[in-house]
mmCIF file of C-alpha atoms in Angstrom:
data_model
loop_
_atom_site.group_PDB
_atom_site.id
_atom_site.type_symbol
_atom_site.label_atom_id
_atom_site.label_comp_id
_atom_site.label_asym_id
_atom_site.label_seq_id
_atom_site.Cartn_x
_atom_site.Cartn_y
_atom_site.Cartn_z
ATOM 1 C CA MET A 1 -0.361 -0.365 -0.238
ATOM 2 C CA TRP A 2 1.222 3.516 -0.910
ATOM 3 C CA ASP A 3 0.843 6.356 1.953
ATOM 4 C CA ARG A 4 -0.576 9.424 -0.282
ATOM 5 C CA ASP A 5 3.134 11.564 0.008
ATOM 6 C CA ARG A 6 5.228 8.888 -1.922
ATOM 7 C CA LEU A 7 1.859 8.348 -4.226
ATOM 8 C CA LEU A 8 2.248 12.245 -5.112
ATOM 9 C CA ALA A 9 5.873 12.133 -5.781
ATOM 10 C CA ALA A 10 5.646 9.273 -7.562
ATOM 11 C CA PHE A 11 2.505 10.617 -10.049
ATOM 12 C CA SER A 12 4.285 13.862 -10.069
ATOM 13 C CA LYS A 13 7.387 12.166 -11.988
ATOM 14 C CA ASP A 14 5.412 9.592 -13.536
ATOM 15 C CA THR A 15 3.472 12.851 -15.600
ATOM 16 C CA GLY A 16 5.150 16.067 -14.422
ATOM 17 C CA ILE A 17 1.823 16.985 -12.910
ATOM 18 C CA THR A 18 2.103 18.836 -9.327
ATOM 19 C CA LEU A 19 -0.540 19.385 -6.682
ATOM 20 C CA LYS A 20 0.310 22.992 -4.815
ATOM 21 C CA PRO A 21 -0.219 22.128 -0.564
ATOM 22 C CA GLU A 22 -2.894 23.729 -0.390
ATOM 23 C CA GLN A 23 -5.089 21.256 -2.989
ATOM 24 C CA ILE A 24 -3.374 18.297 -1.048
ATOM 25 C CA ALA A 25 -5.305 19.565 2.134
ATOM 26 C CA MET A 26 -8.490 20.616 -0.355
ATOM 27 C CA ILE A 27 -8.498 17.270 -1.750
ATOM 28 C CA GLU A 28 -7.711 15.923 1.654
ATOM 29 C CA ALA A 29 -11.311 18.029 3.475
ATOM 30 C CA TYR A 30 -12.555 16.363 0.541
ATOM 31 C CA THR A 31 -11.786 12.318 1.167
ATOM 32 C CA GLY A 32 -13.070 13.164 5.110
ATOM 33 C CA LEU A 33 -16.173 14.903 3.971
ATOM 34 C CA LEU A 34 -16.729 11.544 0.856
ATOM 35 C CA LEU A 35 -16.459 8.950 3.724
ATOM 36 C CA ASP A 36 -18.458 10.537 6.408
ATOM 37 C CA TYR A 37 -20.868 10.532 3.988
ATOM 38 C CA ASN A 38 -20.560 7.585 2.490
ATOM 39 C CA GLN A 39 -21.734 5.424 5.621
ATOM 40 C CA ARG A 40 -25.466 6.953 4.677
ATOM 41 C CA VAL A 41 -25.012 7.341 0.765
ATOM 42 C CA ASN A 42 -23.491 4.839 -1.308
ATOM 43 C CA LEU A 43 -20.882 7.382 -3.031
ATOM 44 C CA THR A 44 -17.776 4.615 -2.844
ATOM 45 C CA ALA A 45 -17.181 1.498 -2.727
ATOM 46 C CA ILE A 46 -13.339 2.123 -2.164
ATOM 47 C CA THR A 47 -12.598 3.287 1.015
ATOM 48 C CA ASP A 48 -8.810 3.472 1.689
ATOM 49 C CA ARG A 49 -7.359 6.498 1.805
ATOM 50 C CA ASP A 50 -4.488 5.472 -0.747
ATOM 51 C CA GLU A 51 -6.723 3.829 -2.728
ATOM 52 C CA ILE A 52 -8.943 7.081 -2.999
ATOM 53 C CA TRP A 53 -6.361 9.188 -4.019
ATOM 54 C CA ARG A 54 -4.554 6.921 -6.301
ATOM 55 C CA LYS A 55 -8.102 4.904 -7.896
ATOM 56 C CA HIS A 56 -10.502 8.993 -7.633
ATOM 57 C CA VAL A 57 -7.851 11.338 -7.348
ATOM 58 C CA LEU A 58 -4.748 10.949 -9.840
ATOM 59 C CA ASP A 59 -7.127 8.675 -12.303
ATOM 60 C CA SER A 60 -8.908 12.323 -12.876
ATOM 61 C CA LEU A 61 -5.976 13.966 -12.991
ATOM 62 C CA LEU A 62 -4.918 12.320 -16.622
ATOM 63 C CA LEU A 63 -7.330 14.034 -18.222
ATOM 64 C CA PHE A 64 -4.361 16.672 -18.673
ATOM 65 C CA LEU A 65 -2.118 14.842 -20.596
ATOM 66 C CA ALA A 66 -4.431 13.532 -22.898
ATOM 67 C CA LEU A 67 -5.926 17.099 -24.017
ATOM 68 C CA GLU A 68 -4.295 21.175 -23.079
ATOM 69 C CA ILE A 69 -7.665 22.971 -21.465
ATOM 70 C CA PRO A 70 -7.703 26.138 -22.214
ATOM 71 C CA PRO A 71 -8.157 28.969 -19.569
ATOM 72 C CA ALA A 72 -11.779 29.713 -18.154
ATOM 73 C CA ALA A 73 -12.897 26.607 -19.975
ATOM 74 C CA LYS A 74 -16.616 25.306 -19.562
ATOM 75 C CA VAL A 75 -17.182 21.911 -18.727
ATOM 76 C CA ILE A 76 -20.010 19.473 -17.740
ATOM 77 C CA ASP A 77 -18.951 16.222 -16.313
ATOM 78 C CA ILE A 78 -21.758 13.344 -16.846
ATOM 79 C CA GLY A 79 -22.554 11.329 -14.030
ATOM 80 C CA THR A 80 -20.944 12.536 -11.798
ATOM 81 C CA GLY A 81 -21.587 10.400 -8.501
ATOM 82 C CA ALA A 82 -19.646 11.775 -5.766
ATOM 83 C CA GLY A 83 -18.175 14.685 -8.169
ATOM 84 C CA ILE A 84 -15.257 12.662 -9.703
ATOM 85 C CA PRO A 85 -13.366 13.549 -11.939
ATOM 86 C CA GLY A 86 -15.418 17.229 -11.659
ATOM 87 C CA LEU A 87 -14.352 18.154 -8.251
ATOM 88 C CA ILE A 88 -10.485 17.092 -8.537
ATOM 89 C CA LEU A 89 -10.661 18.904 -11.944
ATOM 90 C CA LYS A 90 -11.939 21.877 -10.845
ATOM 91 C CA ILE A 91 -9.039 21.470 -7.534
ATOM 92 C CA TYR A 92 -6.101 21.260 -9.250
ATOM 93 C CA ARG A 93 -7.561 24.238 -11.932
ATOM 94 C CA PRO A 94 -9.659 26.898 -10.496
ATOM 95 C CA ASP A 95 -10.005 29.076 -13.801
ATOM 96 C CA LEU A 96 -12.084 25.838 -14.862
ATOM 97 C CA GLU A 97 -16.157 27.078 -15.175
ATOM 98 C CA MET A 98 -17.096 23.591 -14.124
ATOM 99 C CA ALA A 99 -20.896 21.888 -14.001
ATOM 100 C CA LEU A 100 -21.547 18.602 -12.400
ATOM 101 C CA LEU A 101 -24.927 16.846 -13.511
ATOM 102 C CA GLU A 102 -25.991 14.274 -11.286
ATOM 103 C CA SER A 103 -29.662 12.156 -11.423
ATOM 104 C CA GLN A 104 -29.289 11.307 -7.585
ATOM 105 C CA ASN A 105 -30.516 14.220 -5.031
ATOM 106 C CA LYS A 106 -29.225 11.865 -2.623
ATOM 107 C CA LYS A 107 -25.507 12.188 -4.088
ATOM 108 C CA VAL A 108 -26.499 16.169 -5.631
ATOM 109 C CA ALA A 109 -26.377 16.985 -1.928
ATOM 110 C CA PHE A 110 -23.533 15.357 -0.856
ATOM 111 C CA LEU A 111 -21.711 17.959 -3.848
ATOM 112 C CA LYS A 112 -23.514 21.098 -2.433
ATOM 113 C CA LYS A 113 -22.333 19.800 1.120
ATOM 114 C CA ALA A 114 -18.476 19.533 -0.617
ATOM 115 C CA VAL A 115 -18.540 22.353 -2.879
ATOM 116 C CA ALA A 116 -19.630 24.707 0.646
ATOM 117 C CA THR A 117 -17.251 22.841 2.976
ATOM 118 C CA LEU A 118 -14.081 24.079 0.537
ATOM 119 C CA GLY A 119 -15.029 27.273 -1.043
ATOM 120 C CA LEU A 120 -14.638 26.701 -4.673
ATOM 121 C CA GLN A 121 -16.072 28.873 -6.866
ATOM 122 C CA GLY A 122 -17.489 29.316 -10.601
ATOM 123 C CA ILE A 123 -18.797 25.245 -9.875
ATOM 124 C CA GLU A 124 -22.458 24.827 -10.499
ATOM 125 C CA CYS A 125 -24.358 21.703 -9.060
ATOM 126 C CA LEU A 126 -26.977 20.211 -11.386
ATOM 127 C CA TRP A 127 -29.822 17.740 -10.594
ATOM 128 C CA GLY A 128 -30.883 15.808 -13.209
ATOM 129 C CA ARG A 129 -30.038 13.518 -16.475
ATOM 130 C CA ALA A 130 -28.611 14.036 -19.233
ATOM 131 C CA GLU A 131 -31.096 13.187 -21.355
ATOM 132 C CA ASP A 132 -33.690 16.031 -20.278
ATOM 133 C CA ILE A 133 -30.603 18.754 -19.475
ATOM 134 C CA GLY A 134 -28.961 17.815 -22.352
ATOM 135 C CA ARG A 135 -31.614 20.477 -24.126
ATOM 136 C CA GLN A 136 -32.031 23.175 -22.422
ATOM 137 C CA LYS A 137 -31.303 25.821 -23.908
ATOM 138 C CA ASN A 138 -28.503 26.934 -21.580
ATOM 139 C CA TYR A 139 -26.732 23.645 -21.568
ATOM 140 C CA ARG A 140 -27.059 22.672 -24.656
ATOM 141 C CA GLU A 141 -24.190 23.180 -27.107
ATOM 142 C CA SER A 142 -22.281 25.771 -24.094
ATOM 143 C CA PHE A 143 -19.499 23.345 -23.311
ATOM 144 C CA ASP A 144 -15.652 23.257 -23.951
ATOM 145 C CA LEU A 145 -15.515 19.369 -22.782
ATOM 146 C CA ALA A 146 -17.594 16.900 -21.292
ATOM 147 C CA VAL A 147 -16.143 14.039 -19.365
ATOM 148 C CA SER A 148 -17.963 11.304 -17.650
ATOM 149 C CA ARG A 149 -16.190 8.252 -15.977
ATOM 150 C CA GLY A 150 -17.444 4.868 -16.154
ATOM 151 C CA LEU A 151 -20.747 5.875 -16.469
ATOM 152 C CA ALA A 152 -21.708 3.876 -19.507
ATOM 153 C CA GLY A 153 -20.307 2.149 -22.896
ATOM 154 C CA MET A 154 -19.822 4.498 -25.936
ATOM 155 C CA ASN A 155 -22.391 4.381 -27.667
ATOM 156 C CA THR A 156 -24.443 5.384 -24.804
ATOM 157 C CA LEU A 157 -22.178 7.682 -23.232
ATOM 158 C CA ALA A 158 -22.159 9.670 -26.792
ATOM 159 C CA GLU A 159 -25.811 10.315 -26.598
ATOM 160 C CA TYR A 160 -25.770 12.147 -22.645
ATOM 161 C CA CYS A 161 -22.684 13.779 -23.783
ATOM 162 C CA LEU A 162 -22.458 15.489 -27.245
ATOM 163 C CA PRO A 163 -25.535 17.421 -26.681
ATOM 164 C CA PHE A 164 -23.523 19.367 -24.031
ATOM 165 C CA VAL A 165 -20.367 20.328 -26.914
ATOM 166 C CA ARG A 166 -20.522 22.883 -28.642
ATOM 167 C CA VAL A 167 -19.085 22.540 -32.573
ATOM 168 C CA GLY A 168 -15.363 22.346 -32.202
ATOM 169 C CA GLY A 169 -15.297 20.914 -28.547
ATOM 170 C CA PHE A 170 -14.213 17.954 -26.718
ATOM 171 C CA MET A 171 -16.072 15.054 -25.949
ATOM 172 C CA ILE A 172 -13.742 12.675 -23.097
ATOM 173 C CA ALA A 173 -14.459 9.476 -21.656
ATOM 174 C CA TYR A 174 -12.449 7.734 -18.957
ATOM 175 C CA LYS A 175 -12.783 3.984 -19.825
ATOM 176 C CA GLY A 176 -9.791 1.031 -18.820
ATOM 177 C CA PRO A 177 -8.524 -1.236 -21.387
ATOM 178 C CA GLY A 178 -11.983 -1.937 -24.015
ATOM 179 C CA GLY A 179 -12.009 1.833 -24.171
ATOM 180 C CA GLU A 180 -10.686 1.515 -27.719
ATOM 181 C CA GLY A 181 -13.200 -1.069 -28.652
ATOM 182 C CA GLU A 182 -16.126 0.768 -27.467
ATOM 183 C CA LEU A 183 -14.839 3.134 -29.895
ATOM 184 C CA ASN A 184 -14.820 1.369 -32.534
ATOM 185 C CA ALA A 185 -18.227 -0.418 -31.871
ATOM 186 C CA ALA A 186 -19.485 3.287 -31.728
ATOM 187 C CA ALA A 187 -18.233 5.093 -34.449
ATOM 188 C CA ARG A 188 -21.626 5.433 -36.561
ATOM 189 C CA ALA A 189 -23.486 6.600 -33.061
ATOM 190 C CA ILE A 190 -20.922 9.503 -32.792
ATOM 191 C CA GLU A 191 -21.119 10.114 -36.689
ATOM 192 C CA ILE A 192 -24.213 10.593 -36.277
ATOM 193 C CA LEU A 193 -24.270 13.103 -32.805
ATOM 194 C CA GLY A 194 -21.523 15.087 -34.356
ATOM 195 C CA GLY A 195 -18.559 13.777 -33.047
ATOM 196 C CA GLY A 196 -15.727 13.651 -35.328
ATOM 197 C CA THR A 197 -12.150 13.352 -34.785
ATOM 198 C CA LYS A 198 -11.186 10.386 -32.930
ATOM 199 C CA LYS A 199 -7.912 9.618 -30.225
ATOM 200 C CA VAL A 200 -7.419 7.035 -27.587
ATOM 201 C CA TRP A 201 -4.564 8.502 -24.733
ATOM 202 C CA ARG A 202 -3.274 5.414 -22.911
ATOM 203 C CA GLY A 203 -1.047 4.869 -19.543
ATOM 204 C CA SER A 204 -1.738 3.548 -16.224
ATOM 205 C CA LEU A 205 -2.150 4.311 -12.897
ATOM 206 C CA THR A 206 0.576 5.363 -10.366
ATOM 207 C CA GLY A 207 0.886 2.776 -8.002
ATOM 208 C CA GLY A 208 -0.707 -0.042 -9.883
ATOM 209 C CA GLN A 209 -1.388 -2.176 -13.597
ATOM 210 C CA GLU A 210 -4.875 -1.177 -13.752
ATOM 211 C CA VAL A 211 -4.536 0.133 -17.779
ATOM 212 C CA ARG A 212 -6.406 3.308 -18.006
ATOM 213 C CA GLN A 213 -7.422 4.996 -22.201
ATOM 214 C CA LEU A 214 -9.335 8.097 -22.030
ATOM 215 C CA ILE A 215 -11.312 8.423 -25.537
ATOM 216 C CA ILE A 216 -11.415 11.575 -26.997
ATOM 217 C CA ILE A 217 -14.314 12.333 -29.359
ATOM 218 C CA GLN A 218 -13.736 15.824 -30.742
ATOM 219 C CA LYS A 219 -17.960 17.786 -31.664
ATOM 220 C CA GLU A 220 -17.351 18.965 -35.217
ATOM 221 C CA HIS A 221 -21.533 19.101 -36.603
ATOM 222 C CA PRO A 222 -24.094 20.249 -33.954
ATOM 223 C CA THR A 223 -26.491 17.728 -32.877
ATOM 224 C CA PRO A 224 -29.574 16.830 -35.037
ATOM 225 C CA PRO A 225 -32.293 18.409 -32.478
ATOM 226 C CA VAL A 226 -34.109 14.470 -32.034
ATOM 227 C CA TYR A 227 -30.695 13.757 -29.727
ATOM 228 C CA PRO A 228 -30.897 12.838 -27.019
ATOM 229 C CA ARG A 229 -33.643 10.382 -26.989
ATOM 230 C CA ARG A 230 -35.758 10.883 -24.303
ATOM 231 C CA PRO A 231 -35.341 9.339 -20.859
ATOM 232 C CA GLY A 232 -33.994 5.725 -20.704
ATOM 233 C CA LEU A 233 -33.858 5.136 -24.404
ATOM 234 C CA PRO A 234 -29.997 5.605 -25.037
ATOM 235 C CA ALA A 235 -28.830 3.380 -22.685
ATOM 236 C CA LYS A 236 -32.054 0.651 -23.624
ATOM 237 C CA ARG A 237 -31.856 0.798 -27.248
ATOM 238 C CA PRO A 238 -27.797 2.719 -28.134
ATOM 239 C CA LEU A 239 -27.079 3.719 -31.295
ATOM 240 C CA GLN A 240 -25.749 1.277 -33.758
#
């Protein structure tokens, strides 16, 4: 088992990403809040602090190796759950304008508590389904980047994410070793939804051998108005 400081030093050596002391303190406060709430609301199956750092925090930060995120970019985290990766991205890059979208109200209550406790600014906690919020004028095709981690297969995930992304922006899906296969199977769905250029970032988690793939899709055309379909359909009948 890795202790936090050794883990962070190894991660910095591997990636060039270094957290400031105040960011480490903020993430520690978040971790404490997460573990406290997790006794009442199912937020994470990982309850060891070192593993939370490794499998949640450092995993989230791999985004910055996969894509250069411009200053003050608008980012939405779809199906954020306990705020992973969105809260971690915001702590590391306070300039990002972040939205956290979650369909379970109990988890949104936790997110709001975490944002208030950490004193974060420029971050919005949204309660709703991607199929509904993605049709709203204030959110549709208004983000530079949509991210999602472990929510659904790529066919479904593209329908959740791409409606939020402006033309020229990106969606990124955090995946394991099967990510590239999912991407290939979802090629037509991605095209239908306005996606174009596709890229796969490959790496592994510091302190372990877990393979990580970040699937990067650039939005090249507006998403047709019929998408996303009504709640439940993208998961029940994924585009083929």
